[in-house]
PDB file of C-alpha atoms in Angstrom:
ATOM      1  CA  MET W   1      23.762 -17.280 -23.522  1.00  0.00           C
ATOM      2  CA  ASN W   2      21.769 -14.654 -21.637  1.00  0.00           C
ATOM      3  CA  ASN W   3      19.939 -15.997 -18.586  1.00  0.00           C
ATOM      4  CA  ARG W   4      18.605 -12.737 -17.166  1.00  0.00           C
ATOM      5  CA  ASN W   5      14.956 -12.664 -16.228  1.00  0.00           C
ATOM      6  CA  TYR W   6      13.924  -9.140 -17.203  1.00  0.00           C
ATOM      7  CA  GLN W   7      10.370  -9.612 -15.942  1.00  0.00           C
ATOM      8  CA  LYS W   8      11.707 -10.508 -12.503  1.00  0.00           C
ATOM      9  CA  GLU W   9      13.962  -7.449 -12.579  1.00  0.00           C
ATOM     10  CA  LEU W  10      10.982  -5.266 -13.478  1.00  0.00           C
ATOM     11  CA  ASP W  11       8.976  -6.790 -10.625  1.00  0.00           C
ATOM     12  CA  GLU W  12      11.803  -5.887  -8.242  1.00  0.00           C
ATOM     13  CA  VAL W  13      11.876  -2.264  -9.432  1.00  0.00           C
ATOM     14  CA  ILE W  14       8.120  -2.009  -8.929  1.00  0.00           C
ATOM     15  CA  LYS W  15       8.378  -3.587  -5.489  1.00  0.00           C
ATOM     16  CA  ARG W  16      10.959  -0.987  -4.437  1.00  0.00           C
ATOM     17  CA  GLN W  17       8.592   1.775  -5.563  1.00  0.00           C
ATOM     18  CA  THR W  18       5.667   0.427  -3.521  1.00  0.00           C
ATOM     19  CA  GLY W  19       4.927   2.584  -0.513  1.00  0.00           C
ATOM     20  CA  GLU W  20       6.905   5.595  -1.740  1.00  0.00           C
ATOM     21  CA  GLN W  21       4.996   8.874  -1.740  1.00  0.00           C
ATOM     22  CA  LYS W  22       6.243  10.009  -5.137  1.00  0.00           C
ATOM     23  CA  VAL W  23       4.837   8.192  -8.165  1.00  0.00           C
ATOM     24  CA  PRO W  24       7.763   7.808 -10.611  1.00  0.00           C
ATOM     25  CA  THR W  25       7.513   9.054 -14.175  1.00  0.00           C
ATOM     26  CA  LEU W  26       8.212   6.643 -17.021  1.00  0.00           C
ATOM     27  CA  LEU W  27       8.858   7.620 -20.625  1.00  0.00           C
ATOM     28  CA  LEU W  28       7.451   4.712 -22.611  1.00  0.00           C
ATOM     29  CA  HIS W  29       8.550   4.435 -26.216  1.00  0.00           C
ATOM     30  CA  CYS W  30       5.569   2.963 -28.085  1.00  0.00           C
ATOM     31  CA  CYS W  31       5.590   1.359 -31.520  1.00  0.00           C
ATOM     32  CA  CYS W  32       1.827   0.871 -31.966  1.00  0.00           C
ATOM     33  CA  ALA W  33      -1.421   0.691 -30.008  1.00  0.00           C
ATOM     34  CA  PRO W  34      -1.769  -3.127 -29.863  1.00  0.00           C
ATOM     35  CA  CYS W  35       1.704  -3.575 -28.356  1.00  0.00           C
ATOM     36  CA  SER W  36       1.084  -0.662 -25.989  1.00  0.00           C
ATOM     37  CA  SER W  37      -2.272  -1.894 -24.709  1.00  0.00           C
ATOM     38  CA  TYR W  38      -1.061  -4.491 -22.199  1.00  0.00           C
ATOM     39  CA  VAL W  39       1.988  -2.444 -21.221  1.00  0.00           C
ATOM     40  CA  LEU W  40      -0.185   0.551 -20.374  1.00  0.00           C
ATOM     41  CA  GLU W  41      -2.724  -1.570 -18.512  1.00  0.00           C
ATOM     42  CA  TYR W  42       0.132  -3.037 -16.470  1.00  0.00           C
ATOM     43  CA  LEU W  43       2.420  -0.076 -15.837  1.00  0.00           C
ATOM     44  CA  THR W  44      -0.107   2.717 -15.270  1.00  0.00           C
ATOM     45  CA  GLN W  45      -0.744   1.069 -11.896  1.00  0.00           C
ATOM     46  CA  TYR W  46       2.760   2.072 -10.805  1.00  0.00           C
ATOM     47  CA  PHE W  47       3.961   4.977 -12.965  1.00  0.00           C
ATOM     48  CA  LYS W  48       2.907   8.285 -14.441  1.00  0.00           C
ATOM     49  CA  ILE W  49       3.561   7.610 -18.106  1.00  0.00           C
ATOM     50  CA  ILE W  50       4.647   9.704 -21.052  1.00  0.00           C
ATOM     51  CA  VAL W  51       3.814   7.711 -24.172  1.00  0.00           C
ATOM     52  CA  PHE W  52       6.521   8.652 -26.670  1.00  0.00           C
ATOM     53  CA  PHE W  53       5.660   7.814 -30.262  1.00  0.00           C
ATOM     54  CA  TYR W  54       8.908   8.066 -32.203  1.00  0.00           C
ATOM     55  CA  ASN W  55       9.000   5.717 -35.177  1.00  0.00           C
ATOM     56  CA  PRO W  56      10.587   7.298 -38.269  1.00  0.00           C
ATOM     57  CA  ASN W  57      10.981   3.789 -39.702  1.00  0.00           C
ATOM     58  CA  ILE W  58       7.258   3.428 -40.436  1.00  0.00           C
ATOM     59  CA  TYR W  59       6.227   3.295 -44.090  1.00  0.00           C
ATOM     60  CA  PRO W  60       4.192   4.750 -45.716  1.00  0.00           C
ATOM     61  CA  ALA W  61       3.148   8.063 -44.143  1.00  0.00           C
ATOM     62  CA  THR W  62      -0.507   6.980 -44.089  1.00  0.00           C
ATOM     63  CA  GLU W  63       0.483   3.938 -41.995  1.00  0.00           C
ATOM     64  CA  TYR W  64       2.386   6.187 -39.627  1.00  0.00           C
ATOM     65  CA  GLN W  65      -0.594   8.489 -39.142  1.00  0.00           C
ATOM     66  CA  HIS W  66      -2.939   5.540 -38.596  1.00  0.00           C
ATOM     67  CA  ARG W  67      -0.717   4.237 -35.801  1.00  0.00           C
ATOM     68  CA  VAL W  68      -0.427   7.678 -34.186  1.00  0.00           C
ATOM     69  CA  ASP W  69      -4.197   8.082 -34.219  1.00  0.00           C
ATOM     70  CA  GLU W  70      -4.725   4.643 -32.693  1.00  0.00           C
ATOM     71  CA  ILE W  71      -2.309   5.174 -29.802  1.00  0.00           C
ATOM     72  CA  LYS W  72      -3.993   8.505 -28.999  1.00  0.00           C
ATOM     73  CA  ARG W  73      -7.421   6.867 -29.104  1.00  0.00           C
ATOM     74  CA  LEU W  74      -6.261   4.025 -26.865  1.00  0.00           C
ATOM     75  CA  VAL W  75      -4.903   6.433 -24.261  1.00  0.00           C
ATOM     76  CA  ASP W  76      -8.167   8.402 -24.343  1.00  0.00           C
ATOM     77  CA  GLU W  77     -10.316   5.292 -23.902  1.00  0.00           C
ATOM     78  CA  MET W  78      -8.272   3.112 -21.555  1.00  0.00           C
ATOM     79  CA  PRO W  79      -8.709   3.759 -17.816  1.00  0.00           C
ATOM     80  CA  ALA W  80      -5.500   4.523 -15.920  1.00  0.00           C
ATOM     81  CA  LYS W  81      -4.686   4.901 -12.242  1.00  0.00           C
ATOM     82  CA  HIS W  82      -2.041   7.521 -12.960  1.00  0.00           C
ATOM     83  CA  ARG W  83      -1.664  10.214 -15.609  1.00  0.00           C
ATOM     84  CA  VAL W  84      -0.835   9.221 -19.195  1.00  0.00           C
ATOM     85  CA  GLU W  85       0.392  11.827 -21.687  1.00  0.00           C
ATOM     86  CA  VAL W  86       1.109  11.269 -25.377  1.00  0.00           C
ATOM     87  CA  VAL W  87       4.108  12.959 -26.989  1.00  0.00           C
ATOM     88  CA  GLU W  88       4.716  12.527 -30.701  1.00  0.00           C
ATOM     89  CA  GLY W  89       8.293  12.659 -31.929  1.00  0.00           C
ATOM     90  CA  VAL W  90       9.386  14.035 -35.300  1.00  0.00           C
ATOM     91  CA  PHE W  91       8.561  11.795 -38.251  1.00  0.00           C
ATOM     92  CA  ASP W  92      12.042  12.189 -39.730  1.00  0.00           C
ATOM     93  CA  THR W  93      12.201   9.381 -42.282  1.00  0.00           C
ATOM     94  CA  GLU W  94      15.450  10.680 -43.787  1.00  0.00           C
ATOM     95  CA  ARG W  95      17.154  10.119 -40.457  1.00  0.00           C
ATOM     96  CA  TYR W  96      15.959   6.517 -40.426  1.00  0.00           C
ATOM     97  CA  TYR W  97      17.111   5.764 -43.974  1.00  0.00           C
ATOM     98  CA  SER W  98      20.467   7.372 -43.259  1.00  0.00           C
ATOM     99  CA  CYS W  99      20.788   5.255 -40.111  1.00  0.00           C
ATOM    100  CA  VAL W 100      20.213   1.942 -41.919  1.00  0.00           C
ATOM    101  CA  LYS W 101      22.045   2.807 -45.139  1.00  0.00           C
ATOM    102  CA  GLY W 102      23.960  -0.201 -46.421  1.00  0.00           C
ATOM    103  CA  HIS W 103      21.689  -2.619 -44.546  1.00  0.00           C
ATOM    104  CA  GLU W 104      18.677  -2.461 -46.844  1.00  0.00           C
ATOM    105  CA  LYS W 105      19.043  -6.126 -47.794  1.00  0.00           C
ATOM    106  CA  ASP W 106      19.542  -7.457 -44.267  1.00  0.00           C
ATOM    107  CA  LYS W 107      17.134 -10.146 -43.136  1.00  0.00           C
ATOM    108  CA  GLU W 108      14.407  -9.203 -40.675  1.00  0.00           C
ATOM    109  CA  GLY W 109      15.813  -9.297 -37.166  1.00  0.00           C
ATOM    110  CA  GLY W 110      19.366  -8.584 -38.354  1.00  0.00           C
ATOM    111  CA  GLU W 111      21.711  -5.635 -37.976  1.00  0.00           C
ATOM    112  CA  ARG W 112      19.298  -3.225 -39.662  1.00  0.00           C
ATOM    113  CA  CYS W 113      16.811  -3.846 -36.855  1.00  0.00           C
ATOM    114  CA  THR W 114      19.510  -3.280 -34.221  1.00  0.00           C
ATOM    115  CA  LEU W 115      20.329   0.089 -35.778  1.00  0.00           C
ATOM    116  CA  CYS W 116      16.632   0.967 -35.847  1.00  0.00           C
ATOM    117  CA  PHE W 117      16.143  -0.026 -32.206  1.00  0.00           C
ATOM    118  CA  ASN W 118      19.107   2.098 -31.199  1.00  0.00           C
ATOM    119  CA  LEU W 119      17.852   5.112 -33.154  1.00  0.00           C
ATOM    120  CA  ARG W 120      14.426   5.036 -31.545  1.00  0.00           C
ATOM    121  CA  LEU W 121      15.594   4.238 -28.034  1.00  0.00           C
ATOM    122  CA  GLU W 122      18.272   6.937 -28.115  1.00  0.00           C
ATOM    123  CA  GLU W 123      15.649   9.525 -28.962  1.00  0.00           C
ATOM    124  CA  ALA W 124      13.545   8.160 -26.091  1.00  0.00           C
ATOM    125  CA  ALA W 125      16.498   8.467 -23.704  1.00  0.00           C
ATOM    126  CA  LYS W 126      17.091  12.082 -24.799  1.00  0.00           C
ATOM    127  CA  VAL W 127      13.448  13.059 -24.255  1.00  0.00           C
ATOM    128  CA  ALA W 128      13.365  11.217 -20.908  1.00  0.00           C
ATOM    129  CA  LYS W 129      16.371  13.254 -19.774  1.00  0.00           C
ATOM    130  CA  GLU W 130      14.895  16.533 -21.060  1.00  0.00           C
ATOM    131  CA  ARG W 131      11.650  15.892 -19.183  1.00  0.00           C
ATOM    132  CA  GLY W 132      13.279  14.719 -15.966  1.00  0.00           C
ATOM    133  CA  CYS W 133      11.783  11.213 -16.105  1.00  0.00           C
ATOM    134  CA  ASP W 134      12.738   8.592 -13.557  1.00  0.00           C
ATOM    135  CA  TYR W 135      12.895   5.788 -16.156  1.00  0.00           C
ATOM    136  CA  PHE W 136      12.500   5.048 -19.827  1.00  0.00           C
ATOM    137  CA  THR W 137      11.668   1.818 -21.645  1.00  0.00           C
ATOM    138  CA  THR W 138       9.958   0.474 -24.778  1.00  0.00           C
ATOM    139  CA  THR W 139       6.936  -1.634 -25.661  1.00  0.00           C
ATOM    140  CA  LEU W 140       8.985  -3.464 -28.303  1.00  0.00           C
ATOM    141  CA  THR W 141       9.841  -6.333 -25.947  1.00  0.00           C
ATOM    142  CA  ILE W 142       6.222  -7.528 -26.009  1.00  0.00           C
ATOM    143  CA  SER W 143       6.622  -8.909 -29.521  1.00  0.00           C
ATOM    144  CA  PRO W 144       7.543 -12.605 -29.826  1.00  0.00           C
ATOM    145  CA  LEU W 145       9.569 -11.549 -32.881  1.00  0.00           C
ATOM    146  CA  LYS W 146      11.750  -9.074 -30.978  1.00  0.00           C
ATOM    147  CA  ASP W 147      14.868 -10.018 -28.997  1.00  0.00           C
ATOM    148  CA  ALA W 148      14.322  -8.753 -25.453  1.00  0.00           C
ATOM    149  CA  HIS W 149      17.982  -9.255 -24.569  1.00  0.00           C
ATOM    150  CA  ARG W 150      19.112  -7.050 -27.458  1.00  0.00           C
ATOM    151  CA  LEU W 151      16.587  -4.333 -26.603  1.00  0.00           C
ATOM    152  CA  ASN W 152      17.485  -4.318 -22.918  1.00  0.00           C
ATOM    153  CA  ALA W 153      21.199  -4.215 -23.734  1.00  0.00           C
ATOM    154  CA  ILE W 154      20.671  -1.189 -25.991  1.00  0.00           C
ATOM    155  CA  GLY W 155      18.503   0.474 -23.359  1.00  0.00           C
ATOM    156  CA  GLU W 156      21.093  -0.055 -20.631  1.00  0.00           C
ATOM    157  CA  GLN W 157      23.893   1.359 -22.794  1.00  0.00           C
ATOM    158  CA  LEU W 158      21.819   4.471 -23.471  1.00  0.00           C
ATOM    159  CA  ALA W 159      20.891   4.746 -19.796  1.00  0.00           C
ATOM    160  CA  ALA W 160      24.587   4.970 -18.931  1.00  0.00           C
ATOM    161  CA  GLN W 161      25.086   7.555 -21.674  1.00  0.00           C
ATOM    162  CA  TYR W 162      22.139   9.816 -20.811  1.00  0.00           C
ATOM    163  CA  GLY W 163      21.832   9.261 -17.081  1.00  0.00           C
ATOM    164  CA  VAL W 164      18.226   8.006 -17.026  1.00  0.00           C
ATOM    165  CA  PRO W 165      17.653   4.427 -15.789  1.00  0.00           C
ATOM    166  CA  PHE W 166      16.253   1.962 -18.316  1.00  0.00           C
ATOM    167  CA  LEU W 167      13.319  -0.020 -16.954  1.00  0.00           C
ATOM    168  CA  PRO W 168      14.085  -3.680 -17.743  1.00  0.00           C
ATOM    169  CA  SER W 169      11.333  -5.547 -19.517  1.00  0.00           C
ATOM    170  CA  ASP W 170      10.203  -8.601 -21.381  1.00  0.00           C
ATOM    171  CA  PHE W 171       6.537  -7.712 -21.683  1.00  0.00           C
ATOM    172  CA  LYS W 172       5.615 -10.889 -23.524  1.00  0.00           C
ATOM    173  CA  LYS W 173       6.068 -12.719 -20.203  1.00  0.00           C
ATOM    174  CA  LYS W 174       3.205 -13.248 -17.727  1.00  0.00           C
ATOM    175  CA  GLY W 175       0.852 -13.639 -20.676  1.00  0.00           C
ATOM    176  CA  GLY W 176       1.536 -10.102 -21.829  1.00  0.00           C
ATOM    177  CA  TYR W 177       1.427 -10.770 -25.552  1.00  0.00           C
ATOM    178  CA  LEU W 178      -1.790 -12.787 -25.275  1.00  0.00           C
ATOM    179  CA  ARG W 179      -3.346 -10.050 -23.163  1.00  0.00           C
ATOM    180  CA  SER W 180      -2.415  -7.488 -25.819  1.00  0.00           C
ATOM    181  CA  ILE W 181      -4.410  -9.517 -28.354  1.00  0.00           C
ATOM    182  CA  GLU W 182      -7.398  -9.558 -25.992  1.00  0.00           C
ATOM    183  CA  LEU W 183      -7.173  -5.807 -25.407  1.00  0.00           C
ATOM    184  CA  SER W 184      -6.852  -5.171 -29.129  1.00  0.00           C
ATOM    185  CA  LYS W 185     -10.205  -6.880 -29.575  1.00  0.00           C
ATOM    186  CA  ILE W 186     -11.785  -5.024 -26.654  1.00  0.00           C
ATOM    187  CA  TYR W 187     -10.722  -1.620 -28.004  1.00  0.00           C
ATOM    188  CA  ASP W 188     -11.032  -2.639 -31.659  1.00  0.00           C
ATOM    189  CA  LEU W 189      -7.435  -1.648 -32.349  1.00  0.00           C
ATOM    190  CA  TYR W 190      -5.877  -1.675 -35.780  1.00  0.00           C
ATOM    191  CA  ARG W 191      -3.337  -4.527 -35.910  1.00  0.00           C
ATOM    192  CA  GLN W 192      -0.810  -4.157 -38.701  1.00  0.00           C
ATOM    193  CA  ASN W 193       0.694  -7.237 -40.387  1.00  0.00           C
ATOM    194  CA  TYR W 194       4.272  -5.941 -40.569  1.00  0.00           C
ATOM    195  CA  CYS W 195       6.684  -4.301 -38.161  1.00  0.00           C
ATOM    196  CA  GLY W 196       6.573  -0.913 -39.818  1.00  0.00           C
ATOM    197  CA  CYS W 197       9.420  -0.240 -42.231  1.00  0.00           C
ATOM    198  CA  VAL W 198       9.279  -0.675 -45.999  1.00  0.00           C
ATOM    199  CA  PHE W 199      11.711  -3.583 -45.725  1.00  0.00           C
ATOM    200  CA  SER W 200       9.508  -5.541 -43.323  1.00  0.00           C
ATOM    201  CA  GLN W 201       6.513  -4.759 -45.536  1.00  0.00           C
ATOM    202  CA  ARG W 202       8.300  -6.196 -48.565  1.00  0.00           C
ATOM    203  CA  ALA W 203       9.290  -9.283 -46.572  1.00  0.00           C
ATOM    204  CA  GLN W 204       5.596 -10.047 -46.078  1.00  0.00           C
ATOM    205  CA  THR W 205       5.034 -10.202 -49.843  1.00  0.00           C
ATOM    206  CA  ASP W 206       8.260 -11.966 -50.901  1.00  0.00           C
TER     207      ASP W 206
END
């Protein structure tokens, strides 16, 4: 059983940064605007942020574009203490389907999701290294349906591989998920009813 308190670990990282002259740069992998809203409100106080939208799992293409447009709008409209930049990754759906091949019938939250998390976070780690970021992390831990321990474990493995520290997180803590719902209403954000992939979409109708 995992007993780590990722929110406490994040608080400790932020505390160490307080008082330093240099504002650290964080590459933040984002899955959608609603999940990003609270995370941006919270972390832009302490980091310069590169919002990295890399989600080749999203289906269909119109859904993907809607989510991209919403995250760009949110960044434009939401006030931030430090700079926020949006970088869109390649919408390479073939790479996603190749990654999860053989796991099409897995239940939501199973091995297919682990493979998907790893795919997206590895691309985030690569871009964080290319851009000389101080940290990388993901908004995915804000969802009550996502396993924060699994996501942090993947992030830490990739951090060791690519040499960029993974910022620990469990953004649903401290009322984060509830705040994201409030912010979604304030900014009138589009809230999808499925994670993103065709398999999660089908699960909603089965």
